[in-house]
Short mmCIF file of C-alpha atoms in Angstrom, two decimals:
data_model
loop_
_atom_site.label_atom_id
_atom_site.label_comp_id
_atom_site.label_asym_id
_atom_site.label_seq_id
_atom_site.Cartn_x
_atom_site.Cartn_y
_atom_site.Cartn_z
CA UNK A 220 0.00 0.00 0.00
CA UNK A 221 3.13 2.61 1.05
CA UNK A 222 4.70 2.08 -2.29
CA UNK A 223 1.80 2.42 -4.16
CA UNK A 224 0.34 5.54 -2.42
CA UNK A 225 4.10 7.40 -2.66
CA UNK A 226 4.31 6.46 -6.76
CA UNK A 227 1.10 8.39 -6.78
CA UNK A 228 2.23 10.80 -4.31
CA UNK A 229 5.07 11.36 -6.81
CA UNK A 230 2.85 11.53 -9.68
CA UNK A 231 0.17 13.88 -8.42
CA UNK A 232 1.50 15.37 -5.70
CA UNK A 233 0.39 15.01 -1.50
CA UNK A 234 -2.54 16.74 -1.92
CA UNK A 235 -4.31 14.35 -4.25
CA UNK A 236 -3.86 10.95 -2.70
CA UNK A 237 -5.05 9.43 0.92
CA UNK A 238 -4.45 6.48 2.81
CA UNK A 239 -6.46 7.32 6.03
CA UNK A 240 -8.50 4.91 7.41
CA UNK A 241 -11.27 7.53 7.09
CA UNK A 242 -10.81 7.97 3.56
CA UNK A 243 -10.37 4.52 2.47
CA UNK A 244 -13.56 3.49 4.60
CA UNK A 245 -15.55 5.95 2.36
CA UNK A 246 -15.02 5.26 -0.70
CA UNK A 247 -14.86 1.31 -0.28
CA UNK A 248 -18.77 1.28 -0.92
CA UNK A 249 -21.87 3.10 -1.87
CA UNK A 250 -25.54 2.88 -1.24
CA UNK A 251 -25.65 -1.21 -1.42
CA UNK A 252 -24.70 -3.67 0.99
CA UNK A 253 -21.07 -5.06 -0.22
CA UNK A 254 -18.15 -3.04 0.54
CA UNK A 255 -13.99 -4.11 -0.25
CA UNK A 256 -11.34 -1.08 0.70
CA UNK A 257 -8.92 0.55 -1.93
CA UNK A 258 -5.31 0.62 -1.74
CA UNK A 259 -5.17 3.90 -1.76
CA UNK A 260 -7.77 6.93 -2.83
CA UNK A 261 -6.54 9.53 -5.57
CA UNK A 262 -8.90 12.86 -5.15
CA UNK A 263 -8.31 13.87 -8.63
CA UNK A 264 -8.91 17.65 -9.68
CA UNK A 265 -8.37 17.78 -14.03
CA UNK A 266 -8.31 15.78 -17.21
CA UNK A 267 -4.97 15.83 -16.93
CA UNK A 268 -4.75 14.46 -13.46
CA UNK A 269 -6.91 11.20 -13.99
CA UNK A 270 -5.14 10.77 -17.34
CA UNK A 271 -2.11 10.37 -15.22
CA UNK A 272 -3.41 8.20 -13.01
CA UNK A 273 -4.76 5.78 -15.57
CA UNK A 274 -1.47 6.06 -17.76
CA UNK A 275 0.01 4.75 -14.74
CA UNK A 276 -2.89 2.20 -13.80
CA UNK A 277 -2.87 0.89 -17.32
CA UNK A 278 1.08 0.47 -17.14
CA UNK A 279 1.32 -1.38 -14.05
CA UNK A 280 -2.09 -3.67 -14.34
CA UNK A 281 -3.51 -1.60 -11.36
CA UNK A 282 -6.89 -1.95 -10.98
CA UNK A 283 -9.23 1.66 -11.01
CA UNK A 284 -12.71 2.59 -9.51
CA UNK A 285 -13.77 5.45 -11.20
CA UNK A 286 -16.25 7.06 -8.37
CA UNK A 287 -18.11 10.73 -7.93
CA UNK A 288 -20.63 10.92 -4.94
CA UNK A 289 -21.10 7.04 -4.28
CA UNK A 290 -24.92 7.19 -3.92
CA UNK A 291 -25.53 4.52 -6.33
CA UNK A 292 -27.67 1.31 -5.57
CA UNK A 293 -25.93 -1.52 -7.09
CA UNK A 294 -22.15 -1.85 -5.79
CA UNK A 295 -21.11 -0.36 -8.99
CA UNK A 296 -18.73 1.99 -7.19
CA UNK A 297 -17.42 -0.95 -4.85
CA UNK A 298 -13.42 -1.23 -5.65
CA UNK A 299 -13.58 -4.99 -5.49
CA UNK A 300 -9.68 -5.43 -6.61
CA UNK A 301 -8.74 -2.83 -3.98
CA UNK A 302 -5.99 -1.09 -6.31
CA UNK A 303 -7.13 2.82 -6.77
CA UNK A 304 -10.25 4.59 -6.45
CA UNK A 305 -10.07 7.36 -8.27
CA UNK A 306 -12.57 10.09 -7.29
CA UNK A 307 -13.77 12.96 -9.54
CA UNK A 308 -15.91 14.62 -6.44
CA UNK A 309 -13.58 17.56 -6.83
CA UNK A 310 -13.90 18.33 -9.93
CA UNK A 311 -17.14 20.24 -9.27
CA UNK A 312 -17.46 23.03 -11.75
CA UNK A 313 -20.06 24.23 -13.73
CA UNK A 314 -17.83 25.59 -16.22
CA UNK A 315 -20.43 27.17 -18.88
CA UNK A 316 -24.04 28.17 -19.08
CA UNK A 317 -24.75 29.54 -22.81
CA UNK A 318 -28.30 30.27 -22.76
CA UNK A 319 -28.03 30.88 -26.84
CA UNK A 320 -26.38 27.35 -27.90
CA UNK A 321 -28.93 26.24 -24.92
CA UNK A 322 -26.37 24.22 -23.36
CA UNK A 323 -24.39 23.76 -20.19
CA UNK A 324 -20.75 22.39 -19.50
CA UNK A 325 -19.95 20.96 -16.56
CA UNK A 326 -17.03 18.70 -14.36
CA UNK A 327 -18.08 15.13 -13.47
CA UNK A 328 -18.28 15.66 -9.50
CA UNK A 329 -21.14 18.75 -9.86
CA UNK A 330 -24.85 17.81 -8.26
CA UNK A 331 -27.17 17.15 -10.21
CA UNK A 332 -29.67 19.49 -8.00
CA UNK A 333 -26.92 22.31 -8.15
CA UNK A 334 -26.95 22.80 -11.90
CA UNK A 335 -30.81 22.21 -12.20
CA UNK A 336 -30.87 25.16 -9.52
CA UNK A 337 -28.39 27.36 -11.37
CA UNK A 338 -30.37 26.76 -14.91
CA UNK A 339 -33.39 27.56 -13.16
CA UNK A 340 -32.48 30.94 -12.19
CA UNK A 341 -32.46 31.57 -15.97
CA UNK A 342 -35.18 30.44 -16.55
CA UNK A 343 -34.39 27.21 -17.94
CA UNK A 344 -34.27 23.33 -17.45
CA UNK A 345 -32.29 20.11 -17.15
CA UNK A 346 -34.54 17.61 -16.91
CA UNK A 347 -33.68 14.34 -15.68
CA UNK A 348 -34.39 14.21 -12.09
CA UNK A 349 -33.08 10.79 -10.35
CA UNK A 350 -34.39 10.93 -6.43
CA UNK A 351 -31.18 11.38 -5.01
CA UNK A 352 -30.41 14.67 -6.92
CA UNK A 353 -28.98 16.56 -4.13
CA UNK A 354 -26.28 14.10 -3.96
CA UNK A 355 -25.96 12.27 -7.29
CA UNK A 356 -23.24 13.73 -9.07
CA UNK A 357 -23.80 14.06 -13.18
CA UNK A 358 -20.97 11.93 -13.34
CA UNK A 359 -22.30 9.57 -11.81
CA UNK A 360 -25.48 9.87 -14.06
CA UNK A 361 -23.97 9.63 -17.05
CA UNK A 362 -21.99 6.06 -16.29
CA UNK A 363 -25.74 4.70 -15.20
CA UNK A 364 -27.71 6.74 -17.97
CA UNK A 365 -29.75 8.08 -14.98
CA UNK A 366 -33.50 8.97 -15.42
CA UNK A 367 -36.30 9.93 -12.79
CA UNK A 368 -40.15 11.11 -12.54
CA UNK A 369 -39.71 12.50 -15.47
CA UNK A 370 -38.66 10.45 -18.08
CA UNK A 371 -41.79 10.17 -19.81
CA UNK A 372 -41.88 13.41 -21.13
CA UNK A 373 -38.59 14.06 -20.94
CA UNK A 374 -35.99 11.14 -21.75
CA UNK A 375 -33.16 10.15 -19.66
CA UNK A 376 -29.74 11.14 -19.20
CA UNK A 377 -28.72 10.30 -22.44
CA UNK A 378 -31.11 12.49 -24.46
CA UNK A 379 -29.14 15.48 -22.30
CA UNK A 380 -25.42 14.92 -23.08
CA UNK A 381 -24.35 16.26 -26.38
CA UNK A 382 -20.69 15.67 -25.96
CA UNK A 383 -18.13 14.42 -23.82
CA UNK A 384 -14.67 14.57 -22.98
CA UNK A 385 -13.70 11.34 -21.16
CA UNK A 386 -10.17 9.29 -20.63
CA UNK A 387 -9.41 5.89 -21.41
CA UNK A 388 -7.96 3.17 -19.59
CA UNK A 389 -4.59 4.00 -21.32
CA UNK A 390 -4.49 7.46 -20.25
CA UNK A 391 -5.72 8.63 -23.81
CA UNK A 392 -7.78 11.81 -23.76
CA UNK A 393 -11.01 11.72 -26.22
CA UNK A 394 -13.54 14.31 -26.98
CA UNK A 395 -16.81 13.23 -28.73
CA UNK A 396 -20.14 14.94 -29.76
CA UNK A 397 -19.97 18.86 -28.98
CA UNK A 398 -22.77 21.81 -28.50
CA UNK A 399 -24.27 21.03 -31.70
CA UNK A 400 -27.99 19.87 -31.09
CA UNK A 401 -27.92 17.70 -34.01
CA UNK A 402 -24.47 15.82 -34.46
CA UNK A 403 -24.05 12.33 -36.94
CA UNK A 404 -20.24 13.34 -37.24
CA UNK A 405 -19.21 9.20 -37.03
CA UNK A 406 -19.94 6.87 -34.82
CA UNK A 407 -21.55 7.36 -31.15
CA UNK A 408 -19.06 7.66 -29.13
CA UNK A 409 -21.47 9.82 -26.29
CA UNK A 410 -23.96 7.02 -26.27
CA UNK A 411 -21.23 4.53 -25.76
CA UNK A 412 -19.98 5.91 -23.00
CA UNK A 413 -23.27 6.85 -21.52
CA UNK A 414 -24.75 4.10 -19.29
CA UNK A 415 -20.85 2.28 -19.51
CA UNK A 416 -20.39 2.13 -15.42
CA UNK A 417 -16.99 3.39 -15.59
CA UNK A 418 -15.66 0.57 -17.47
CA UNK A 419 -14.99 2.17 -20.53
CA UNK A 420 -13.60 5.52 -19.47
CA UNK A 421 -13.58 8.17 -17.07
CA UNK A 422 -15.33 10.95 -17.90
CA UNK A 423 -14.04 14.23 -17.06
CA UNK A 424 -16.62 17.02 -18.86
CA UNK A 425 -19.84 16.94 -20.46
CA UNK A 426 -21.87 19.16 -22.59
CA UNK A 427 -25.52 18.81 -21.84
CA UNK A 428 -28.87 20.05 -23.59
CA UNK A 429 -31.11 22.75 -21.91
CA UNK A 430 -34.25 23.63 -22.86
CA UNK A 431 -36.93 26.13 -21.95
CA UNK A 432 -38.42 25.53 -18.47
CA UNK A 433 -41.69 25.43 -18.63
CA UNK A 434 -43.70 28.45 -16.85
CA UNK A 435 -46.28 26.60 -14.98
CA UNK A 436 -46.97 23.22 -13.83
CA UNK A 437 -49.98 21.55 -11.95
CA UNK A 438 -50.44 17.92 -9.58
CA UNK A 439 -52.84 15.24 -9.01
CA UNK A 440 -52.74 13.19 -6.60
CA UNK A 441 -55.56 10.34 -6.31
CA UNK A 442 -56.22 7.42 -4.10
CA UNK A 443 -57.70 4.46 -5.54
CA UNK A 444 -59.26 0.91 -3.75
CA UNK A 445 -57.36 -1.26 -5.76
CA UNK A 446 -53.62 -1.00 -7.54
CA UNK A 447 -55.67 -2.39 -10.51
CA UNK A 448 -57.86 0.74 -10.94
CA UNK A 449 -54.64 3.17 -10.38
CA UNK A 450 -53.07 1.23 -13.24
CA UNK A 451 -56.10 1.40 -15.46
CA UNK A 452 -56.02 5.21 -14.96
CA UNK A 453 -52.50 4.92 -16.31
CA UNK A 454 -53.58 3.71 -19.28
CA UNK A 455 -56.57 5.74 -19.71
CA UNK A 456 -54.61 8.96 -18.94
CA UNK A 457 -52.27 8.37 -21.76
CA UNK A 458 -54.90 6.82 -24.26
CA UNK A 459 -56.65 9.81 -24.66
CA UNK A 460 -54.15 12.08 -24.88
CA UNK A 461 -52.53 13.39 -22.66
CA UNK A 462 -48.46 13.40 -22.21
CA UNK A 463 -47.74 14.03 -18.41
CA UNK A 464 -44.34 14.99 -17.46
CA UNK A 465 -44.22 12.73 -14.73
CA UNK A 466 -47.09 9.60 -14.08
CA UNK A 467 -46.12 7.79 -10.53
CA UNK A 468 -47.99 4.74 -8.87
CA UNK A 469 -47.36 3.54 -5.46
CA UNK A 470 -48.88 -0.13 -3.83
CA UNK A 471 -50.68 -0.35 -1.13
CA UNK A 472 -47.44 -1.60 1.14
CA UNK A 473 -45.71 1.81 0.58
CA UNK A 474 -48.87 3.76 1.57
CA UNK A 475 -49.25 2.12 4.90
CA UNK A 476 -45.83 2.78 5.63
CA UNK A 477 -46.15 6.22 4.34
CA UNK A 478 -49.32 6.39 6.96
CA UNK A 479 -46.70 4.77 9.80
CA UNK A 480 -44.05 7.17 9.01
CA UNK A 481 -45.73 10.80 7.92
CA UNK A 482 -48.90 9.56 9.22
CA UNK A 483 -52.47 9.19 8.10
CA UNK A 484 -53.35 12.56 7.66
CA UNK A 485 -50.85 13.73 4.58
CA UNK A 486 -51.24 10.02 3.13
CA UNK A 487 -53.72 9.82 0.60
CA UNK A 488 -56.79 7.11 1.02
CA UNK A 489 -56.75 3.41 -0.32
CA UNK A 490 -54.75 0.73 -1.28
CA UNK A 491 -53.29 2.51 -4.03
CA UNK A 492 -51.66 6.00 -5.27
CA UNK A 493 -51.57 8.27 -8.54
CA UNK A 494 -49.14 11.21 -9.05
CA UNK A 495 -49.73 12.97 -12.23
CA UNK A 496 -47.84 15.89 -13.16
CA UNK A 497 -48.04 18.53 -16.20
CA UNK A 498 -46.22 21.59 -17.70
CA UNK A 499 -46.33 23.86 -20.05
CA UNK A 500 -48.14 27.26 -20.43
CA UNK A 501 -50.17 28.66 -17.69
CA UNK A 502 -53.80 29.16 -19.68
CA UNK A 503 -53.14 25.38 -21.40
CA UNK A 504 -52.26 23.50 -17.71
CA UNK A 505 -55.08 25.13 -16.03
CA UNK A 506 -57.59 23.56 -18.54
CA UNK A 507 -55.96 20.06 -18.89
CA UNK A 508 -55.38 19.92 -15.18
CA UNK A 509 -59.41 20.08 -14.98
CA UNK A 510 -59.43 17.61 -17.52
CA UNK A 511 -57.60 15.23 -16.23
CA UNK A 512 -59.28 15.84 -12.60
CA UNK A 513 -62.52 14.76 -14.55
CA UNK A 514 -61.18 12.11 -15.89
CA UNK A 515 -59.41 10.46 -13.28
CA UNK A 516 -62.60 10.98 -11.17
CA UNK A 517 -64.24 8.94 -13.50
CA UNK A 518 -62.27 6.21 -12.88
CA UNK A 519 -62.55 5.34 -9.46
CA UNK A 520 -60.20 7.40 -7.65
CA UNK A 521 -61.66 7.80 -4.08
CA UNK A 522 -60.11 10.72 -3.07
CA UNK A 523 -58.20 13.52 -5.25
CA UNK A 524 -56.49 16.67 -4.74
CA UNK A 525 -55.11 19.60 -7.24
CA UNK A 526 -52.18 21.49 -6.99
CA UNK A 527 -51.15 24.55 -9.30
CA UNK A 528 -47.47 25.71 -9.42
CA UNK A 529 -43.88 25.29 -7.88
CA UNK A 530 -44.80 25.52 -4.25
CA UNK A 531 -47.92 23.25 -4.50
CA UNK A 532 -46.93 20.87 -6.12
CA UNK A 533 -43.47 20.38 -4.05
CA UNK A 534 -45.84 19.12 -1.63
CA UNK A 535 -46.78 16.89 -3.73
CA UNK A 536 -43.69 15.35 -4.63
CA UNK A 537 -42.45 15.57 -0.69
CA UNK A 538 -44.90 12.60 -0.28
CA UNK A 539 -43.69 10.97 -3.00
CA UNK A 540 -39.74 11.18 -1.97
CA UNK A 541 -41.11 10.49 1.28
CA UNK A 542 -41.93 6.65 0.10
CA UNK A 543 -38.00 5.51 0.63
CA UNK A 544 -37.58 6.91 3.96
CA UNK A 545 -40.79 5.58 4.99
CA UNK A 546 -40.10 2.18 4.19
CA UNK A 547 -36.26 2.00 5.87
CA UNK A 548 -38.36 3.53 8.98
CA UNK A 549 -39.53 -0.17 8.87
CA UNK A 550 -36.41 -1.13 10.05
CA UNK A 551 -35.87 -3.61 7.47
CA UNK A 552 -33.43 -3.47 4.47
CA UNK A 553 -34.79 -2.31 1.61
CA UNK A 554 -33.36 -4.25 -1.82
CA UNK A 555 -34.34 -1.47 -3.75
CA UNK A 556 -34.95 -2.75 -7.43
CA UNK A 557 -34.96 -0.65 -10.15
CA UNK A 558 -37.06 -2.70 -12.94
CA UNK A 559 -38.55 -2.17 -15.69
CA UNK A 560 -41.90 -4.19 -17.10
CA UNK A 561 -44.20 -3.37 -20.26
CA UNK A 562 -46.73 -1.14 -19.33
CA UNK A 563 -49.25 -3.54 -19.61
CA UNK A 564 -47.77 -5.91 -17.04
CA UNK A 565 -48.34 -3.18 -13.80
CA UNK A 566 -51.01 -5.38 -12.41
CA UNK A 567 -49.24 -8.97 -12.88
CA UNK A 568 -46.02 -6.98 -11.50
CA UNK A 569 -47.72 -5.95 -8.42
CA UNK A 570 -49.57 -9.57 -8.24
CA UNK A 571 -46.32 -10.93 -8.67
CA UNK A 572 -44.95 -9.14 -5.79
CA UNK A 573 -47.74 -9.98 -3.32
CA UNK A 574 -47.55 -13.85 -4.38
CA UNK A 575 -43.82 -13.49 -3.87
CA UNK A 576 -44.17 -12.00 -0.35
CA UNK A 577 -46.85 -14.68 0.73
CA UNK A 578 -44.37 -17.17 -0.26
CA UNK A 579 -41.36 -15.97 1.04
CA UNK A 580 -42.76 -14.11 4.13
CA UNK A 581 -40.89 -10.73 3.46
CA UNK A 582 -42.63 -7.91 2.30
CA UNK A 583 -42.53 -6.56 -0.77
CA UNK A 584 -43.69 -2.91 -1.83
CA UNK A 585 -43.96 -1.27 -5.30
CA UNK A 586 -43.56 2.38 -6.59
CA UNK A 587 -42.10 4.22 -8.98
CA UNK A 588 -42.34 5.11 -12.79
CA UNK A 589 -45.93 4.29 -14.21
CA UNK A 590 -45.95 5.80 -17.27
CA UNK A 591 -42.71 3.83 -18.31
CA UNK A 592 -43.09 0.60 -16.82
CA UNK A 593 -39.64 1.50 -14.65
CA UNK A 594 -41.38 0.25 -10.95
CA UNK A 595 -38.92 -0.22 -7.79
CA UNK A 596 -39.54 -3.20 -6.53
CA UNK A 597 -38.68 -3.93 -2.65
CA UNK A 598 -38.02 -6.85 -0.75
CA UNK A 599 -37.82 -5.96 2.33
CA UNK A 600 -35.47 -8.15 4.47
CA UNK A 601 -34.54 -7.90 8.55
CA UNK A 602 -30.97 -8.62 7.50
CA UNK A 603 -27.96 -9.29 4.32
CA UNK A 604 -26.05 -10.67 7.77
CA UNK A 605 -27.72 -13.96 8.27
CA UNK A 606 -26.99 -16.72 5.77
CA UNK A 607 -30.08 -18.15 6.24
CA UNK A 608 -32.07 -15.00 5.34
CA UNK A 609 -29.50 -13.94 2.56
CA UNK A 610 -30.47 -17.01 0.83
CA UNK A 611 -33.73 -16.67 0.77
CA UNK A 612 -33.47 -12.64 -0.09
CA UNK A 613 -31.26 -13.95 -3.31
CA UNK A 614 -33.65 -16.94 -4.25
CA UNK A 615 -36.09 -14.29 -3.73
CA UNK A 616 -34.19 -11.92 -6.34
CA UNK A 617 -34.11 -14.70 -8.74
CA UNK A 618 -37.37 -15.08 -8.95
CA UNK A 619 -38.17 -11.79 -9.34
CA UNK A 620 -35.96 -10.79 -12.18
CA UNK A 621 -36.36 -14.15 -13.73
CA UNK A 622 -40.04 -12.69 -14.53
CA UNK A 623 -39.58 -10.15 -15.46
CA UNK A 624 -37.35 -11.31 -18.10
CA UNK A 625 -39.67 -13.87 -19.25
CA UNK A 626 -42.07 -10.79 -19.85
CA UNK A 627 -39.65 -8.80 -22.07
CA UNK A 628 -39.05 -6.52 -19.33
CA UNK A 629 -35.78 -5.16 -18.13
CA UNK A 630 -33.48 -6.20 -15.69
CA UNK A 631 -32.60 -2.18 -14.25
CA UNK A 632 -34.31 0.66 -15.73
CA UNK A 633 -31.59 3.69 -14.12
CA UNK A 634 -29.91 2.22 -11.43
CA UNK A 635 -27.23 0.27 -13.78
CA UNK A 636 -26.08 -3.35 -13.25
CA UNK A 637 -22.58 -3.36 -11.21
CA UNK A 638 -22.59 -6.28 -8.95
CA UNK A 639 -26.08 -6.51 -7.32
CA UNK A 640 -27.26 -7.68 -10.76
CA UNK A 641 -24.12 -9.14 -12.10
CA UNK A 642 -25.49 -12.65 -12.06
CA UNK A 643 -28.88 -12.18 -14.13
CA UNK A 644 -26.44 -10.44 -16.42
CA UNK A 645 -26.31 -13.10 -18.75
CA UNK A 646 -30.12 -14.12 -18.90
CA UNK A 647 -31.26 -10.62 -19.71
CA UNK A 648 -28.64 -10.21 -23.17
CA UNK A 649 -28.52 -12.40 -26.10
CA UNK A 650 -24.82 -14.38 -26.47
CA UNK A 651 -24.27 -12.09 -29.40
CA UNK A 652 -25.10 -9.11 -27.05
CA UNK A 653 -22.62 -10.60 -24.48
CA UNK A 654 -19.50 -10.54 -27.13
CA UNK A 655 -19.84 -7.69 -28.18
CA UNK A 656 -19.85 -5.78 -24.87
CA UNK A 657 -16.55 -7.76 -23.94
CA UNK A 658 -14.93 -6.96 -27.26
CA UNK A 659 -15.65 -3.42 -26.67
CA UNK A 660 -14.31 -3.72 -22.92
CA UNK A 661 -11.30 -5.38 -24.55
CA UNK A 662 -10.66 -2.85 -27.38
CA UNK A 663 -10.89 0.17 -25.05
CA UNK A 664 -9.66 -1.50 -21.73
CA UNK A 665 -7.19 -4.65 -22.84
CA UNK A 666 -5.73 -4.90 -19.53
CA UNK A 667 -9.13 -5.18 -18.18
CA UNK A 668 -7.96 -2.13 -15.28
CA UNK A 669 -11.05 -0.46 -15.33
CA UNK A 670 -13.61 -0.99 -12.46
CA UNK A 671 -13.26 -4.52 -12.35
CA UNK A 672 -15.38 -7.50 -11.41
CA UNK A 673 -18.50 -5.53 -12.14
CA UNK A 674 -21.29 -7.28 -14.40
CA UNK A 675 -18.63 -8.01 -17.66
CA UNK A 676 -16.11 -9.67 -14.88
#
């Protein structure tokens, strides 16, 4: 560990690399269970730095985390090979807001909240919106093409990023895309490297899309008996016309511990829950908020309630971000799961879940993305400590993600794959699919140095 942490000392300089106990506790994990230390942690401030580092990495066969804020759910920032994490949390730096090319340029390590806030201020908008976006770093977002609430208006990650500048396991520096809106300048390079989990490259800037914020925007929120009826009113919602910005469901397990945790009064009524939110002009959402009311009122929702602009409908979505802290008040572990089903299959998800949870005795709640099929599924479990129990949780798992893959549905929807999904891997890609992501890994990574042991090995 000495000798390896004074080469980089000698390299980068004091400043940049750690060996405390502290540090090398932190970034030996993120929001998952698993956890394996680094060798040593380089805090790396430019480009040039981390092309250093890897030049050096890629020389001596040292393995290399990439990481940003660590809030991720699937191990993917776990250094399982010890060797280097390399963090880009201080490269921070909104470097560029140009309001006329309507884009932004920022450093890996800024928050994803703190340049939504910034664009905001102008009157603009960056769009995706994962839950944890006054932590997640849009590093971070771009290795696990990140989405949110509001992907099914909007897109995801990738429909932001216009160009990157990233560095490859050999220390090479490469810029692809740019500020154009419109780019088919070869092939693409961005979308390759968007969703990659840090085992590609490292990236180091981006150039993402803005576009106009909209001026007004205006809430449902309606209880329903059954999670059957709140799906229908998915369905019907979108089959006659209308485009929300963000569509969210919640089962009837989250809502009661909503009503444990927040308690009954701010917890909407029945067994199951309906966010629907829309944007756009204020004369337009004020009549297809009254629409929709109708409509949704029509379709068995036992209780509903309206909310018009920012401050409004915050509370709104304060309920709605309240759902994960209300189910870890449990005190069980949460194996948050990040699916993704045709929309169709909502109900046989959801009946799927409650079968599973009769048969395996832990419980099991659903919420999350309606109007794109992208539901978190949660087992809940009293412990990843027991053997016993971790058994069943994973046999659990299994079944779970083996159905969803028998109904064309996918395996994670934001999260990314890392190591909590590493062994479905192979079920939910064809063979041919398979090669070709390890003859990519191999072209751009030969020595295999980049975050290693994650879902390619």
């Amino acid at each position: 560990m000495a000798a390896l942490a004074d080469q980089l000392t000698a390299l980068l300089g004091p400043s940049r690399v750690s060996v405390t106990e502290t540090d090398l506790a932190t970034h030996s994990t993120d929001k998952w269970f698993a956890s394996n230390p680094p060798e040593v942690v380089v805090h790396a401030e430019s480009a040039a730095e981390v092309s250093e580092v890897l030049r050096f990495a890629n020389a001596n066969r040292i393995p290399v985390t990439p990481q940003g804020s660590r809030v991720g759910y699937v191990g993917g920032c776990v250094p399982l090979q010890g060797g280097i994490a390399l963090s880009v949390a201080r490269m921070n730096k909104i470097k560029e807001i140009t309001l006329e090319d309507g884009v932004a340029v920022i450093e890996p390590g800024v928050i994803t909240g703190h340049l939504q806030n910034e664009v905001r201020k102008l009157g603009w908008f960056y769009p995706p919106d994962p839950a944890s976006l006054k932590e997640c770093s849009l590093g971070g977002n771009i290795a696990t093409n990140a989405g949110g609430p509001r992907c099914l208006k909007y897109g995801v990650t990738r429909h932001y990023v216009l160009g990157l500048e990233a560095v490859l396991a050999d220390g090479s520096i490469v810029k692809a895309g740019g500020r154009c809106h419109k780019n088919k300048t070869g092939f693409d390079l961005v979308g390759l490297m968007v969703g990659s989990e840090g085992m590609l490259g490292v990236v180091t800037e981006a150039t993402l899309r803005l576009i106009p914020h909209p001026p007004m925007r205006a809430m449902l929120s309606a209880g329903f008996k059954s999670f059957a009826e709140a799906a229908n009113a998915v369905q019907r919602i979108l089959g006659s016309g209308f485009l929300p910005s963000a569509l969210e469901i919640a089962d009837k397990f989250t809502l009661r511990a909503a009503r444990e945790y927040l308690g009954a009064s701010v917890t909407p009524e029945g067994d199951a829950h309906l966010l629907v939110e829309i944007d756009g002009q204020p004369e337009s959402v004020k009549g297809e908020i009254e629409q929709l009311a109708k409509l949704v009122t029509s379709l068995g929702s036992i209780c509903l309630n309206k909310a018009m602009g920012d401050e409004a409908c915050e509370a709104f979505w304060k309920l709605r971000r309240e759902f994960s802290y209300s189910l870890r008040n449990t005190g069980l572990i949460k194996l948050n799961e990040d699916i993704v089903v045709p929309r169709g299959r909502l109900v046989d998800l959801v009946d799927f879940a409650e079968k599973l949870q009769s048969e395996t005795g832990f419980p099991v709640a659903c919420f999350g993305h309606a109007g794109d099929g992208n539901i978190h599924v949660n087992i809940m479990v009293p412990t990843m400590d027991d053997p016993a129990i971790r058994e069943r949780a994973e046999a659990a798992l299994d079944r779970l993600f083996h159905q969803v893959i028998a109904w064309n549905g996918a395996i994670t929807g934001e999260h990314g794959i890392g190591v909590a999904k590493k062994r479905w891997w192979r079920d939910a890609v064809s063979p041919a699919a398979h090669e070709t992501h390890l003859r990519l890994k191999a072209a751009l990574d030969p020595n295999g140095i980049l975050n290693p042991g994650k879902f390619l090995g």
